[in-house]
Amino acid sequence: MKRTENYVKIEFLSRSSNEGFARVAAAGFAAQLDPTLDELGDIKTAVSEAVTNAIVHGYPDALGKVMLKMRVTEGNTLELTVRDWGRGIENIEQARQPLYTTGGAERSGMGFTIMESFMDRLSVKSAPGKGTTVVMRKRIATRIPAVR
């Protein structure tokens, strides 16, 4: 396990309005790594997908708790963990397939696919009735400052 250089943990209710807050919090925390605008967009999109999954699928019928934990580890790596204590996923492999959804016709079923495409690593752990934990990692390239 890589050494933690900095971290923050935020807990919030599974209200859809908190998805935007989580995006901004992740962008603000990631800023210390000096990401490009593209990298920042990738981080915000992946967090948005993970938090939306927790809200929509973890707690379809009630409010619950969602945790966003962000860590910077050695090697300029950002680790983002989104955890809920909701319904859980019966078949993670099936849930990670593009276009698979349990959220109804208005859902695209692309959440995990999007997270995977924008992050370097994605792991999902879940148990029915106990919730889901999504861990995403992205290495941010170290840039050499411009010489003046």
PDB file of C-alpha atoms in Angstrom:
ATOM      1  CA  MET A   1       0.000   0.000   0.000  1.00  0.00           C
ATOM      2  CA  LYS A   2       1.309   3.408  -0.933  1.00  0.00           C
ATOM      3  CA  ARG A   3       2.034   5.946   1.771  1.00  0.00           C
ATOM      4  CA  THR A   4      -0.689   8.569   2.289  1.00  0.00           C
ATOM      5  CA  GLU A   5       0.524  12.136   1.865  1.00  0.00           C
ATOM      6  CA  ASN A   6      -2.842  13.845   2.440  1.00  0.00           C
ATOM      7  CA  TYR A   7      -6.489  12.852   2.836  1.00  0.00           C
ATOM      8  CA  VAL A   8      -9.972  14.106   3.551  1.00  0.00           C
ATOM      9  CA  LYS A   9     -13.203  12.277   4.327  1.00  0.00           C
ATOM     10  CA  ILE A  10     -16.672  13.738   3.728  1.00  0.00           C
ATOM     11  CA  GLU A  11     -20.001  12.202   4.674  1.00  0.00           C
ATOM     12  CA  PHE A  12     -23.343  13.354   3.295  1.00  0.00           C
ATOM     13  CA  LEU A  13     -26.957  12.301   2.788  1.00  0.00           C
ATOM     14  CA  SER A  14     -27.907  10.492  -0.398  1.00  0.00           C
ATOM     15  CA  ARG A  15     -29.702  13.528  -1.833  1.00  0.00           C
ATOM     16  CA  SER A  16     -29.142  14.168  -5.542  1.00  0.00           C
ATOM     17  CA  SER A  17     -28.165  17.770  -4.722  1.00  0.00           C
ATOM     18  CA  ASN A  18     -25.051  16.432  -2.950  1.00  0.00           C
ATOM     19  CA  GLU A  19     -23.672  14.930  -6.178  1.00  0.00           C
ATOM     20  CA  GLY A  20     -22.607  18.390  -7.365  1.00  0.00           C
ATOM     21  CA  PHE A  21     -21.026  19.098  -3.998  1.00  0.00           C
ATOM     22  CA  ALA A  22     -19.006  15.865  -4.223  1.00  0.00           C
ATOM     23  CA  ARG A  23     -17.770  16.821  -7.721  1.00  0.00           C
ATOM     24  CA  VAL A  24     -16.564  20.220  -6.535  1.00  0.00           C
ATOM     25  CA  ALA A  25     -14.989  18.769  -3.378  1.00  0.00           C
ATOM     26  CA  ALA A  26     -13.056  16.204  -5.440  1.00  0.00           C
ATOM     27  CA  ALA A  27     -11.871  18.889  -7.867  1.00  0.00           C
ATOM     28  CA  GLY A  28     -10.782  21.120  -5.003  1.00  0.00           C
ATOM     29  CA  PHE A  29      -8.865  18.319  -3.295  1.00  0.00           C
ATOM     30  CA  ALA A  30      -7.253  17.160  -6.564  1.00  0.00           C
ATOM     31  CA  ALA A  31      -6.045  20.717  -7.308  1.00  0.00           C
ATOM     32  CA  GLN A  32      -3.039  20.194  -5.008  1.00  0.00           C
ATOM     33  CA  LEU A  33      -1.656  17.772  -7.632  1.00  0.00           C
ATOM     34  CA  ASP A  34      -1.830  20.432 -10.379  1.00  0.00           C
ATOM     35  CA  PRO A  35      -3.948  18.372 -12.791  1.00  0.00           C
ATOM     36  CA  THR A  36      -4.687  19.507 -16.331  1.00  0.00           C
ATOM     37  CA  LEU A  37      -8.226  20.635 -17.120  1.00  0.00           C
ATOM     38  CA  ASP A  38      -8.790  17.274 -18.859  1.00  0.00           C
ATOM     39  CA  GLU A  39      -7.607  15.344 -15.794  1.00  0.00           C
ATOM     40  CA  LEU A  40      -9.820  17.502 -13.576  1.00  0.00           C
ATOM     41  CA  GLY A  41     -12.792  16.811 -15.844  1.00  0.00           C
ATOM     42  CA  ASP A  42     -12.089  13.063 -15.673  1.00  0.00           C
ATOM     43  CA  ILE A  43     -11.970  13.167 -11.862  1.00  0.00           C
ATOM     44  CA  LYS A  44     -15.198  15.171 -11.579  1.00  0.00           C
ATOM     45  CA  THR A  45     -17.023  12.878 -14.015  1.00  0.00           C
ATOM     46  CA  ALA A  46     -15.878   9.675 -12.279  1.00  0.00           C
ATOM     47  CA  VAL A  47     -16.873  11.004  -8.833  1.00  0.00           C
ATOM     48  CA  SER A  48     -20.209  12.147 -10.224  1.00  0.00           C
ATOM     49  CA  GLU A  49     -20.924   8.663 -11.603  1.00  0.00           C
ATOM     50  CA  ALA A  50     -19.902   6.892  -8.378  1.00  0.00           C
ATOM     51  CA  VAL A  51     -21.919   9.219  -6.136  1.00  0.00           C
ATOM     52  CA  THR A  52     -24.942   9.057  -8.444  1.00  0.00           C
ATOM     53  CA  ASN A  53     -24.772   5.237  -8.345  1.00  0.00           C
ATOM     54  CA  ALA A  54     -24.693   5.316  -4.533  1.00  0.00           C
ATOM     55  CA  ILE A  55     -27.690   7.655  -4.409  1.00  0.00           C
ATOM     56  CA  VAL A  56     -29.843   6.036  -7.118  1.00  0.00           C
ATOM     57  CA  HIS A  57     -29.008   2.350  -6.658  1.00  0.00           C
ATOM     58  CA  GLY A  58     -27.803   2.200  -3.054  1.00  0.00           C
ATOM     59  CA  TYR A  59     -30.803   4.015  -1.618  1.00  0.00           C
ATOM     60  CA  PRO A  60     -33.655   3.777  -4.143  1.00  0.00           C
ATOM     61  CA  ASP A  61     -36.437   4.172  -1.546  1.00  0.00           C
ATOM     62  CA  ALA A  62     -34.915   6.096   1.350  1.00  0.00           C
ATOM     63  CA  LEU A  63     -32.191   8.534   2.368  1.00  0.00           C
ATOM     64  CA  GLY A  64     -28.919   7.058   3.544  1.00  0.00           C
ATOM     65  CA  LYS A  65     -25.298   7.901   4.184  1.00  0.00           C
ATOM     66  CA  VAL A  66     -22.648   8.301   1.463  1.00  0.00           C
ATOM     67  CA  MET A  67     -18.952   8.765   2.212  1.00  0.00           C
ATOM     68  CA  LEU A  68     -16.369  10.274  -0.130  1.00  0.00           C
ATOM     69  CA  LYS A  69     -12.783   9.664   0.954  1.00  0.00           C
ATOM     70  CA  MET A  70      -9.966  11.247  -1.030  1.00  0.00           C
ATOM     71  CA  ARG A  71      -6.280  10.462  -0.612  1.00  0.00           C
ATOM     72  CA  VAL A  72      -3.084  11.615  -2.253  1.00  0.00           C
ATOM     73  CA  THR A  73      -0.469   8.890  -2.155  1.00  0.00           C
ATOM     74  CA  GLU A  74       3.174   8.864  -3.157  1.00  0.00           C
ATOM     75  CA  GLY A  75       3.743   8.971  -6.886  1.00  0.00           C
ATOM     76  CA  ASN A  76       1.206  11.784  -7.387  1.00  0.00           C
ATOM     77  CA  THR A  77      -1.714   9.339  -7.256  1.00  0.00           C
ATOM     78  CA  LEU A  78      -5.218  10.405  -6.333  1.00  0.00           C
ATOM     79  CA  GLU A  79      -7.380   7.726  -4.713  1.00  0.00           C
ATOM     80  CA  LEU A  80     -11.121   8.338  -4.499  1.00  0.00           C
ATOM     81  CA  THR A  81     -13.408   6.081  -2.473  1.00  0.00           C
ATOM     82  CA  VAL A  82     -17.198   6.353  -2.618  1.00  0.00           C
ATOM     83  CA  ARG A  83     -19.010   4.188  -0.097  1.00  0.00           C
ATOM     84  CA  ASP A  84     -22.649   3.626   0.778  1.00  0.00           C
ATOM     85  CA  TRP A  85     -24.371   1.351   3.268  1.00  0.00           C
ATOM     86  CA  GLY A  86     -27.388   0.761   1.055  1.00  0.00           C
ATOM     87  CA  ARG A  87     -28.889  -2.052  -0.968  1.00  0.00           C
ATOM     88  CA  GLY A  88     -25.629  -3.439  -2.371  1.00  0.00           C
ATOM     89  CA  ILE A  89     -24.983  -5.231  -5.655  1.00  0.00           C
ATOM     90  CA  GLU A  90     -25.811  -8.911  -6.101  1.00  0.00           C
ATOM     91  CA  ASN A  91     -23.684  -9.491  -9.196  1.00  0.00           C
ATOM     92  CA  ILE A  92     -20.796  -7.006  -9.546  1.00  0.00           C
ATOM     93  CA  GLU A  93     -19.569  -8.510 -12.829  1.00  0.00           C
ATOM     94  CA  GLN A  94     -23.012  -8.073 -14.380  1.00  0.00           C
ATOM     95  CA  ALA A  95     -23.369  -4.547 -12.950  1.00  0.00           C
ATOM     96  CA  ARG A  96     -20.059  -3.531 -14.562  1.00  0.00           C
ATOM     97  CA  GLN A  97     -21.274  -4.520 -18.046  1.00  0.00           C
ATOM     98  CA  PRO A  98     -22.058  -1.563 -20.337  1.00  0.00           C
ATOM     99  CA  LEU A  99     -25.787  -0.776 -20.615  1.00  0.00           C
ATOM    100  CA  TYR A 100     -26.774  -2.943 -17.611  1.00  0.00           C
ATOM    101  CA  THR A 101     -28.884  -1.026 -15.097  1.00  0.00           C
ATOM    102  CA  THR A 102     -31.324  -1.638 -12.273  1.00  0.00           C
ATOM    103  CA  GLY A 103     -32.356   2.014 -12.261  1.00  0.00           C
ATOM    104  CA  GLY A 104     -35.121   1.996 -14.873  1.00  0.00           C
ATOM    105  CA  ALA A 105     -35.402   3.225 -18.449  1.00  0.00           C
ATOM    106  CA  GLU A 106     -34.022   6.697 -17.694  1.00  0.00           C
ATOM    107  CA  ARG A 107     -30.635   5.227 -16.645  1.00  0.00           C
ATOM    108  CA  SER A 108     -27.949   4.475 -19.264  1.00  0.00           C
ATOM    109  CA  GLY A 109     -26.149   1.676 -17.435  1.00  0.00           C
ATOM    110  CA  MET A 110     -22.789   3.263 -18.280  1.00  0.00           C
ATOM    111  CA  GLY A 111     -21.667   4.428 -14.801  1.00  0.00           C
ATOM    112  CA  PHE A 112     -18.965   1.829 -14.148  1.00  0.00           C
ATOM    113  CA  THR A 113     -17.822   1.962 -17.786  1.00  0.00           C
ATOM    114  CA  ILE A 114     -17.401   5.739 -17.549  1.00  0.00           C
ATOM    115  CA  MET A 115     -15.544   5.490 -14.220  1.00  0.00           C
ATOM    116  CA  GLU A 116     -13.239   2.850 -15.671  1.00  0.00           C
ATOM    117  CA  SER A 117     -12.473   4.898 -18.786  1.00  0.00           C
ATOM    118  CA  PHE A 118     -11.534   8.041 -16.820  1.00  0.00           C
ATOM    119  CA  MET A 119      -9.518   6.400 -14.038  1.00  0.00           C
ATOM    120  CA  ASP A 120      -6.365   4.258 -14.081  1.00  0.00           C
ATOM    121  CA  ARG A 121      -7.856   1.667 -11.712  1.00  0.00           C
ATOM    122  CA  LEU A 122     -11.351   0.849 -10.493  1.00  0.00           C
ATOM    123  CA  SER A 123     -12.368  -1.701  -7.889  1.00  0.00           C
ATOM    124  CA  VAL A 124     -15.866  -2.448  -6.650  1.00  0.00           C
ATOM    125  CA  LYS A 125     -16.773  -4.339  -3.493  1.00  0.00           C
ATOM    126  CA  SER A 126     -20.357  -4.943  -2.500  1.00  0.00           C
ATOM    127  CA  ALA A 127     -22.623  -7.207  -0.515  1.00  0.00           C
ATOM    128  CA  PRO A 128     -26.423  -7.306  -0.765  1.00  0.00           C
ATOM    129  CA  GLY A 129     -27.952  -5.404   2.151  1.00  0.00           C
ATOM    130  CA  LYS A 130     -24.580  -4.061   3.308  1.00  0.00           C
ATOM    131  CA  GLY A 131     -23.660  -1.486   0.682  1.00  0.00           C
ATOM    132  CA  THR A 132     -21.027  -0.820  -1.948  1.00  0.00           C
ATOM    133  CA  THR A 133     -17.511   0.584  -1.966  1.00  0.00           C
ATOM    134  CA  VAL A 134     -15.979   1.930  -5.187  1.00  0.00           C
ATOM    135  CA  VAL A 135     -12.261   2.758  -5.162  1.00  0.00           C
ATOM    136  CA  MET A 136     -10.802   4.697  -8.093  1.00  0.00           C
ATOM    137  CA  ARG A 137      -7.183   5.676  -8.661  1.00  0.00           C
ATOM    138  CA  LYS A 138      -5.667   8.166 -11.082  1.00  0.00           C
ATOM    139  CA  ARG A 139      -2.017   9.112 -11.364  1.00  0.00           C
ATOM    140  CA  ILE A 140      -1.551  12.790 -12.137  1.00  0.00           C
ATOM    141  CA  ALA A 141       1.525  13.487 -14.258  1.00  0.00           C
ATOM    142  CA  THR A 142       4.095  15.730 -12.613  1.00  0.00           C
ATOM    143  CA  ARG A 143       4.656  18.757 -14.765  1.00  0.00           C
ATOM    144  CA  ILE A 144       7.913  20.663 -15.044  1.00  0.00           C
ATOM    145  CA  PRO A 145       7.334  24.356 -14.369  1.00  0.00           C
ATOM    146  CA  ALA A 146       7.858  26.652 -17.349  1.00  0.00           C
ATOM    147  CA  VAL A 147      11.193  28.455 -17.368  1.00  0.00           C
ATOM    148  CA  ARG A 148      10.922  32.240 -17.610  1.00  0.00           C
TER     149      ARG A 148
END
